[in-house]
Every structure is written in C-alpha cells, then in structure tokens.
Amino acid sequence: MPSDSDTTVAALRQVCQDFCDARDWRQYHDPKDVALCLSVEVGEILDLFRFKKEAAIDSDLQDPARRERLADEMADVLYWLLMLSLRCDVDLSQALRQKMAKNEARYPVPLAYGRNVKYTDL
C-alpha cells in the first residue's frame, strides 16, 4: 500500500475524485456543503480528545482500535479537504507554500523561537 513518502497530493485528489464520480456525488459537493462536511469531521477528531489529559491521549494512541479510529477520522478530514480543493480549484501544495512564506514573515525565528503567541504579540 502506498505511503506518504511515495504519494502525491495529485494522486490523493484523484482517488477522492474517482470515488465521488463513481457514485455521481458531485451534485452534492458545492463548496458550502463540502466545507460543512470538513468541519463536522474535524469535530469528530476533537471529540476523540475531549476531556482527556496528555497521558490518556498517549495511552489511546497505543491502542490499535483507538489509533485506527483516529486515523479514520483524519482520513475523513483529508478527504473533505481534498474535495474542497478540487471543487474550488485550489492547488494545495502551492497554497501551503505560499501560506508558509507568509508565516515565515509573521513569525521570524529570532522573535518567535520558543514562544507560543500570535504574530501580532511578538
């Protein structure tokens, strides 16, 4: 099975597109509804961590069934993000690089190193 190290974003987008097309679901994938689905799936990840301390989370990650559930929810988030990128024609690799360049400017290492504050507070 392919892994992150040998899979492109384009290949993942194609997997999602093929899945959607095979079921004729594009008609349901307007940007608003796709964004709503993305939000719901992120909420499902948050629910896995709700009211848990770090030690409990670490323990959960050692349990294969709980780890698989987290992986499934993360895959759902990725699916919907990729579908949103397809629907809105956003190149995610380019968008991430552009955003990281903005973040580099907002959070210069000498000011941000070891600090957990918003750029406006640096």
PDB file of N, CA, C and O in Angstrom, residues 60-107:
ATOM      1  N   ASP A  60      -4.268   6.130  24.584  1.00  0.00           N
ATOM      2  CA  ASP A  60      -5.188   5.828  23.483  1.00  0.00           C
ATOM      3  C   ASP A  60      -4.423   5.523  22.197  1.00  0.00           C
ATOM      4  O   ASP A  60      -4.806   4.628  21.440  1.00  0.00           O
ATOM      5  N   LEU A  61      -3.362   6.268  21.958  1.00  0.00           N
ATOM      6  CA  LEU A  61      -2.604   6.081  20.725  1.00  0.00           C
ATOM      7  C   LEU A  61      -1.853   4.755  20.699  1.00  0.00           C
ATOM      8  O   LEU A  61      -1.414   4.311  19.630  1.00  0.00           O
ATOM      9  N   GLN A  62      -1.714   4.114  21.843  1.00  0.00           N
ATOM     10  CA  GLN A  62      -1.088   2.793  21.901  1.00  0.00           C
ATOM     11  C   GLN A  62      -2.099   1.681  21.619  1.00  0.00           C
ATOM     12  O   GLN A  62      -1.714   0.553  21.329  1.00  0.00           O
ATOM     13  N   ASP A  63      -3.383   1.990  21.728  1.00  0.00           N
ATOM     14  CA  ASP A  63      -4.440   1.008  21.488  1.00  0.00           C
ATOM     15  C   ASP A  63      -4.739   0.973  19.981  1.00  0.00           C
ATOM     16  O   ASP A  63      -5.155   1.983  19.412  1.00  0.00           O
ATOM     17  N   PRO A  64      -4.540  -0.175  19.321  1.00  0.00           N
ATOM     18  CA  PRO A  64      -4.729  -0.243  17.863  1.00  0.00           C
ATOM     19  C   PRO A  64      -6.119   0.188  17.393  1.00  0.00           C
ATOM     20  O   PRO A  64      -6.241   0.875  16.378  1.00  0.00           O
ATOM     21  N   ALA A  65      -7.156  -0.175  18.111  1.00  0.00           N
ATOM     22  CA  ALA A  65      -8.514   0.197  17.694  1.00  0.00           C
ATOM     23  C   ALA A  65      -8.735   1.700  17.797  1.00  0.00           C
ATOM     24  O   ALA A  65      -9.334   2.316  16.908  1.00  0.00           O
ATOM     25  N   ARG A  66      -8.250   2.317  18.870  1.00  0.00           N
ATOM     26  CA  ARG A  66      -8.412   3.767  19.034  1.00  0.00           C
ATOM     27  C   ARG A  66      -7.542   4.527  18.033  1.00  0.00           C
ATOM     28  O   ARG A  66      -7.945   5.558  17.507  1.00  0.00           O
ATOM     29  N   ARG A  67      -6.355   4.001  17.785  1.00  0.00           N
ATOM     30  CA  ARG A  67      -5.470   4.622  16.797  1.00  0.00           C
ATOM     31  C   ARG A  67      -6.105   4.543  15.403  1.00  0.00           C
ATOM     32  O   ARG A  67      -6.052   5.494  14.634  1.00  0.00           O
ATOM     33  N   GLU A  68      -6.729   3.415  15.099  1.00  0.00           N
ATOM     34  CA  GLU A  68      -7.407   3.261  13.805  1.00  0.00           C
ATOM     35  C   GLU A  68      -8.578   4.229  13.686  1.00  0.00           C
ATOM     36  O   GLU A  68      -8.807   4.811  12.630  1.00  0.00           O
ATOM     37  N   ARG A  69      -9.317   4.415  14.773  1.00  0.00           N
ATOM     38  CA  ARG A  69     -10.432   5.362  14.747  1.00  0.00           C
ATOM     39  C   ARG A  69      -9.928   6.780  14.467  1.00  0.00           C
ATOM     40  O   ARG A  69     -10.520   7.515  13.673  1.00  0.00           O
ATOM     41  N   LEU A  70      -8.832   7.158  15.134  1.00  0.00           N
ATOM     42  CA  LEU A  70      -8.244   8.472  14.860  1.00  0.00           C
ATOM     43  C   LEU A  70      -7.797   8.566  13.412  1.00  0.00           C
ATOM     44  O   LEU A  70      -8.066   9.565  12.736  1.00  0.00           O
ATOM     45  N   ALA A  71      -7.133   7.534  12.918  1.00  0.00           N
ATOM     46  CA  ALA A  71      -6.682   7.537  11.525  1.00  0.00           C
ATOM     47  C   ALA A  71      -7.863   7.658  10.564  1.00  0.00           C
ATOM     48  O   ALA A  71      -7.789   8.390   9.564  1.00  0.00           O
ATOM     49  N   ASP A  72      -8.957   6.959  10.865  1.00  0.00           N
ATOM     50  CA  ASP A  72     -10.148   7.058  10.024  1.00  0.00           C
ATOM     51  C   ASP A  72     -10.696   8.479  10.005  1.00  0.00           C
ATOM     52  O   ASP A  72     -11.062   8.999   8.938  1.00  0.00           O
ATOM     53  N   GLU A  73     -10.761   9.110  11.167  1.00  0.00           N
ATOM     54  CA  GLU A  73     -11.273  10.485  11.222  1.00  0.00           C
ATOM     55  C   GLU A  73     -10.333  11.459  10.511  1.00  0.00           C
ATOM     56  O   GLU A  73     -10.787  12.380   9.830  1.00  0.00           O
ATOM     57  N   MET A  74      -9.048  11.236  10.665  1.00  0.00           N
ATOM     58  CA  MET A  74      -8.081  12.086   9.961  1.00  0.00           C
ATOM     59  C   MET A  74      -8.213  11.903   8.449  1.00  0.00           C
ATOM     60  O   MET A  74      -8.133  12.883   7.688  1.00  0.00           O
ATOM     61  N   ALA A  75      -8.436  10.670   8.016  1.00  0.00           N
ATOM     62  CA  ALA A  75      -8.633  10.414   6.589  1.00  0.00           C
ATOM     63  C   ALA A  75      -9.900  11.102   6.087  1.00  0.00           C
ATOM     64  O   ALA A  75      -9.919  11.632   4.964  1.00  0.00           O
ATOM     65  N   ASP A  76     -10.948  11.104   6.904  1.00  0.00           N
ATOM     66  CA  ASP A  76     -12.169  11.819   6.520  1.00  0.00           C
ATOM     67  C   ASP A  76     -11.897  13.310   6.343  1.00  0.00           C
ATOM     68  O   ASP A  76     -12.376  13.934   5.391  1.00  0.00           O
ATOM     69  N   VAL A  77     -11.130  13.891   7.254  1.00  0.00           N
ATOM     70  CA  VAL A  77     -10.773  15.310   7.136  1.00  0.00           C
ATOM     71  C   VAL A  77      -9.983  15.546   5.855  1.00  0.00           C
ATOM     72  O   VAL A  77     -10.261  16.493   5.103  1.00  0.00           O
ATOM     73  N   LEU A  78      -9.021  14.682   5.596  1.00  0.00           N
ATOM     74  CA  LEU A  78      -8.217  14.837   4.379  1.00  0.00           C
ATOM     75  C   LEU A  78      -9.082  14.692   3.139  1.00  0.00           C
ATOM     76  O   LEU A  78      -8.936  15.467   2.182  1.00  0.00           O
ATOM     77  N   TYR A  79      -9.986  13.719   3.138  1.00  0.00           N
ATOM     78  CA  TYR A  79     -10.898  13.538   2.004  1.00  0.00           C
ATOM     79  C   TYR A  79     -11.653  14.830   1.711  1.00  0.00           C
ATOM     80  O   TYR A  79     -11.683  15.313   0.579  1.00  0.00           O
ATOM     81  N   TRP A  80     -12.262  15.403   2.740  1.00  0.00           N
ATOM     82  CA  TRP A  80     -13.073  16.597   2.514  1.00  0.00           C
ATOM     83  C   TRP A  80     -12.226  17.808   2.154  1.00  0.00           C
ATOM     84  O   TRP A  80     -12.650  18.653   1.360  1.00  0.00           O
ATOM     85  N   LEU A  81     -11.025  17.897   2.702  1.00  0.00           N
ATOM     86  CA  LEU A  81     -10.137  18.990   2.308  1.00  0.00           C
ATOM     87  C   LEU A  81      -9.736  18.845   0.841  1.00  0.00           C
ATOM     88  O   LEU A  81      -9.741  19.825   0.081  1.00  0.00           O
ATOM     89  N   LEU A  82      -9.415  17.629   0.434  1.00  0.00           N
ATOM     90  CA  LEU A  82      -9.066  17.399  -0.962  1.00  0.00           C
ATOM     91  C   LEU A  82     -10.259  17.669  -1.878  1.00  0.00           C
ATOM     92  O   LEU A  82     -10.103  18.258  -2.952  1.00  0.00           O
ATOM     93  N   MET A  83     -11.454  17.274  -1.442  1.00  0.00           N
ATOM     94  CA  MET A  83     -12.639  17.550  -2.255  1.00  0.00           C
ATOM     95  C   MET A  83     -12.896  19.052  -2.363  1.00  0.00           C
ATOM     96  O   MET A  83     -13.282  19.542  -3.421  1.00  0.00           O
ATOM     97  N   LEU A  84     -12.660  19.781  -1.282  1.00  0.00           N
ATOM     98  CA  LEU A  84     -12.822  21.235  -1.334  1.00  0.00           C
ATOM     99  C   LEU A  84     -11.801  21.851  -2.278  1.00  0.00           C
ATOM    100  O   LEU A  84     -12.123  22.758  -3.049  1.00  0.00           O
ATOM    101  N   SER A  85     -10.598  21.335  -2.254  1.00  0.00           N
ATOM    102  CA  SER A  85      -9.569  21.849  -3.169  1.00  0.00           C
ATOM    103  C   SER A  85      -9.940  21.572  -4.618  1.00  0.00           C
ATOM    104  O   SER A  85      -9.711  22.410  -5.493  1.00  0.00           O
ATOM    105  N   LEU A  86     -10.529  20.409  -4.871  1.00  0.00           N
ATOM    106  CA  LEU A  86     -10.979  20.096  -6.231  1.00  0.00           C
ATOM    107  C   LEU A  86     -12.128  21.003  -6.635  1.00  0.00           C
ATOM    108  O   LEU A  86     -12.130  21.567  -7.731  1.00  0.00           O
ATOM    109  N   ARG A  87     -13.092  21.144  -5.752  1.00  0.00           N
ATOM    110  CA  ARG A  87     -14.294  21.920  -6.068  1.00  0.00           C
ATOM    111  C   ARG A  87     -13.974  23.396  -6.281  1.00  0.00           C
ATOM    112  O   ARG A  87     -14.592  24.060  -7.100  1.00  0.00           O
ATOM    113  N   CYS A  88     -12.993  23.910  -5.529  1.00  0.00           N
ATOM    114  CA  CYS A  88     -12.646  25.331  -5.611  1.00  0.00           C
ATOM    115  C   CYS A  88     -11.395  25.579  -6.450  1.00  0.00           C
ATOM    116  O   CYS A  88     -10.929  26.717  -6.540  1.00  0.00           O
ATOM    117  N   ASP A  89     -10.846  24.525  -7.030  1.00  0.00           N
ATOM    118  CA  ASP A  89      -9.658  24.619  -7.881  1.00  0.00           C
ATOM    119  C   ASP A  89      -8.500  25.312  -7.163  1.00  0.00           C
ATOM    120  O   ASP A  89      -7.946  26.304  -7.634  1.00  0.00           O
ATOM    121  N   VAL A  90      -8.164  24.793  -5.995  1.00  0.00           N
ATOM    122  CA  VAL A  90      -7.041  25.305  -5.211  1.00  0.00           C
ATOM    123  C   VAL A  90      -5.937  24.261  -5.215  1.00  0.00           C
ATOM    124  O   VAL A  90      -6.169  23.098  -4.873  1.00  0.00           O
ATOM    125  N   ASP A  91      -4.763  24.668  -5.633  1.00  0.00           N
ATOM    126  CA  ASP A  91      -3.589  23.799  -5.600  1.00  0.00           C
ATOM    127  C   ASP A  91      -3.058  23.829  -4.171  1.00  0.00           C
ATOM    128  O   ASP A  91      -2.500  24.826  -3.725  1.00  0.00           O
ATOM    129  N   LEU A  92      -3.265  22.740  -3.444  1.00  0.00           N
ATOM    130  CA  LEU A  92      -2.918  22.719  -2.021  1.00  0.00           C
ATOM    131  C   LEU A  92      -1.414  22.845  -1.772  1.00  0.00           C
ATOM    132  O   LEU A  92      -1.001  23.486  -0.806  1.00  0.00           O
ATOM    133  N   SER A  93      -0.612  22.248  -2.616  1.00  0.00           N
ATOM    134  CA  SER A  93       0.842  22.349  -2.433  1.00  0.00           C
ATOM    135  C   SER A  93       1.291  23.795  -2.584  1.00  0.00           C
ATOM    136  O   SER A  93       2.076  24.299  -1.778  1.00  0.00           O
ATOM    137  N   GLN A  94       0.776  24.453  -3.594  1.00  0.00           N
ATOM    138  CA  GLN A  94       1.112  25.860  -3.805  1.00  0.00           C
ATOM    139  C   GLN A  94       0.555  26.716  -2.666  1.00  0.00           C
ATOM    140  O   GLN A  94       1.246  27.599  -2.146  1.00  0.00           O
ATOM    141  N   ALA A  95      -0.685  26.446  -2.255  1.00  0.00           N
ATOM    142  CA  ALA A  95      -1.299  27.228  -1.181  1.00  0.00           C
ATOM    143  C   ALA A  95      -0.515  27.076   0.116  1.00  0.00           C
ATOM    144  O   ALA A  95      -0.291  28.069   0.824  1.00  0.00           O
ATOM    145  N   LEU A  96      -0.073  25.860   0.429  1.00  0.00           N
ATOM    146  CA  LEU A  96       0.698  25.654   1.659  1.00  0.00           C
ATOM    147  C   LEU A  96       2.026  26.389   1.595  1.00  0.00           C
ATOM    148  O   LEU A  96       2.419  27.053   2.561  1.00  0.00           O
ATOM    149  N   ARG A  97       2.698  26.301   0.480  1.00  0.00           N
ATOM    150  CA  ARG A  97       3.985  27.006   0.365  1.00  0.00           C
ATOM    151  C   ARG A  97       3.812  28.517   0.496  1.00  0.00           C
ATOM    152  O   ARG A  97       4.608  29.180   1.156  1.00  0.00           O
ATOM    153  N   GLN A  98       2.761  29.051  -0.131  1.00  0.00           N
ATOM    154  CA  GLN A  98       2.501  30.490  -0.019  1.00  0.00           C
ATOM    155  C   GLN A  98       2.165  30.873   1.416  1.00  0.00           C
ATOM    156  O   GLN A  98       2.636  31.894   1.917  1.00  0.00           O
ATOM    157  N   LYS A  99       1.362  30.062   2.082  1.00  0.00           N
ATOM    158  CA  LYS A  99       0.989  30.353   3.460  1.00  0.00           C
ATOM    159  C   LYS A  99       2.199  30.252   4.385  1.00  0.00           C
ATOM    160  O   LYS A  99       2.366  31.078   5.300  1.00  0.00           O
ATOM    161  N   MET A 100       3.061  29.269   4.163  1.00  0.00           N
ATOM    162  CA  MET A 100       4.252  29.136   4.990  1.00  0.00           C
ATOM    163  C   MET A 100       5.193  30.323   4.791  1.00  0.00           C
ATOM    164  O   MET A 100       5.826  30.773   5.747  1.00  0.00           O
ATOM    165  N   ALA A 101       5.252  30.855   3.582  1.00  0.00           N
ATOM    166  CA  ALA A 101       6.062  32.055   3.347  1.00  0.00           C
ATOM    167  C   ALA A 101       5.501  33.229   4.147  1.00  0.00           C
ATOM    168  O   ALA A 101       6.256  34.007   4.747  1.00  0.00           O
ATOM    169  N   LYS A 102       4.180  33.362   4.177  1.00  0.00           N
ATOM    170  CA  LYS A 102       3.553  34.416   4.992  1.00  0.00           C
ATOM    171  C   LYS A 102       3.862  34.196   6.469  1.00  0.00           C
ATOM    172  O   LYS A 102       4.161  35.141   7.202  1.00  0.00           O
ATOM    173  N   ASN A 103       3.769  32.935   6.907  1.00  0.00           N
ATOM    174  CA  ASN A 103       4.058  32.624   8.306  1.00  0.00           C
ATOM    175  C   ASN A 103       5.510  32.895   8.663  1.00  0.00           C
ATOM    176  O   ASN A 103       5.806  33.337   9.776  1.00  0.00           O
ATOM    177  N   GLU A 104       6.417  32.623   7.729  1.00  0.00           N
ATOM    178  CA  GLU A 104       7.838  32.922   7.956  1.00  0.00           C
ATOM    179  C   GLU A 104       8.020  34.410   8.240  1.00  0.00           C
ATOM    180  O   GLU A 104       8.781  34.786   9.127  1.00  0.00           O
ATOM    181  N   ALA A 105       7.306  35.241   7.490  1.00  0.00           N
ATOM    182  CA  ALA A 105       7.408  36.689   7.694  1.00  0.00           C
ATOM    183  C   ALA A 105       6.748  37.113   9.009  1.00  0.00           C
ATOM    184  O   ALA A 105       7.255  38.001   9.695  1.00  0.00           O
ATOM    185  N   ARG A 106       5.640  36.481   9.348  1.00  0.00           N
ATOM    186  CA  ARG A 106       4.921  36.836  10.575  1.00  0.00           C
ATOM    187  C   ARG A 106       5.623  36.335  11.831  1.00  0.00           C
ATOM    188  O   ARG A 106       5.480  36.929  12.897  1.00  0.00           O
ATOM    189  N   TYR A 107       6.306  35.224  11.704  1.00  0.00           N
ATOM    190  CA  TYR A 107       6.931  34.581  12.861  1.00  0.00           C
ATOM    191  C   TYR A 107       8.430  34.384  12.627  1.00  0.00           C
ATOM    192  O   TYR A 107       8.899  33.249  12.505  1.00  0.00           O
TER     193      TYR A 107
END
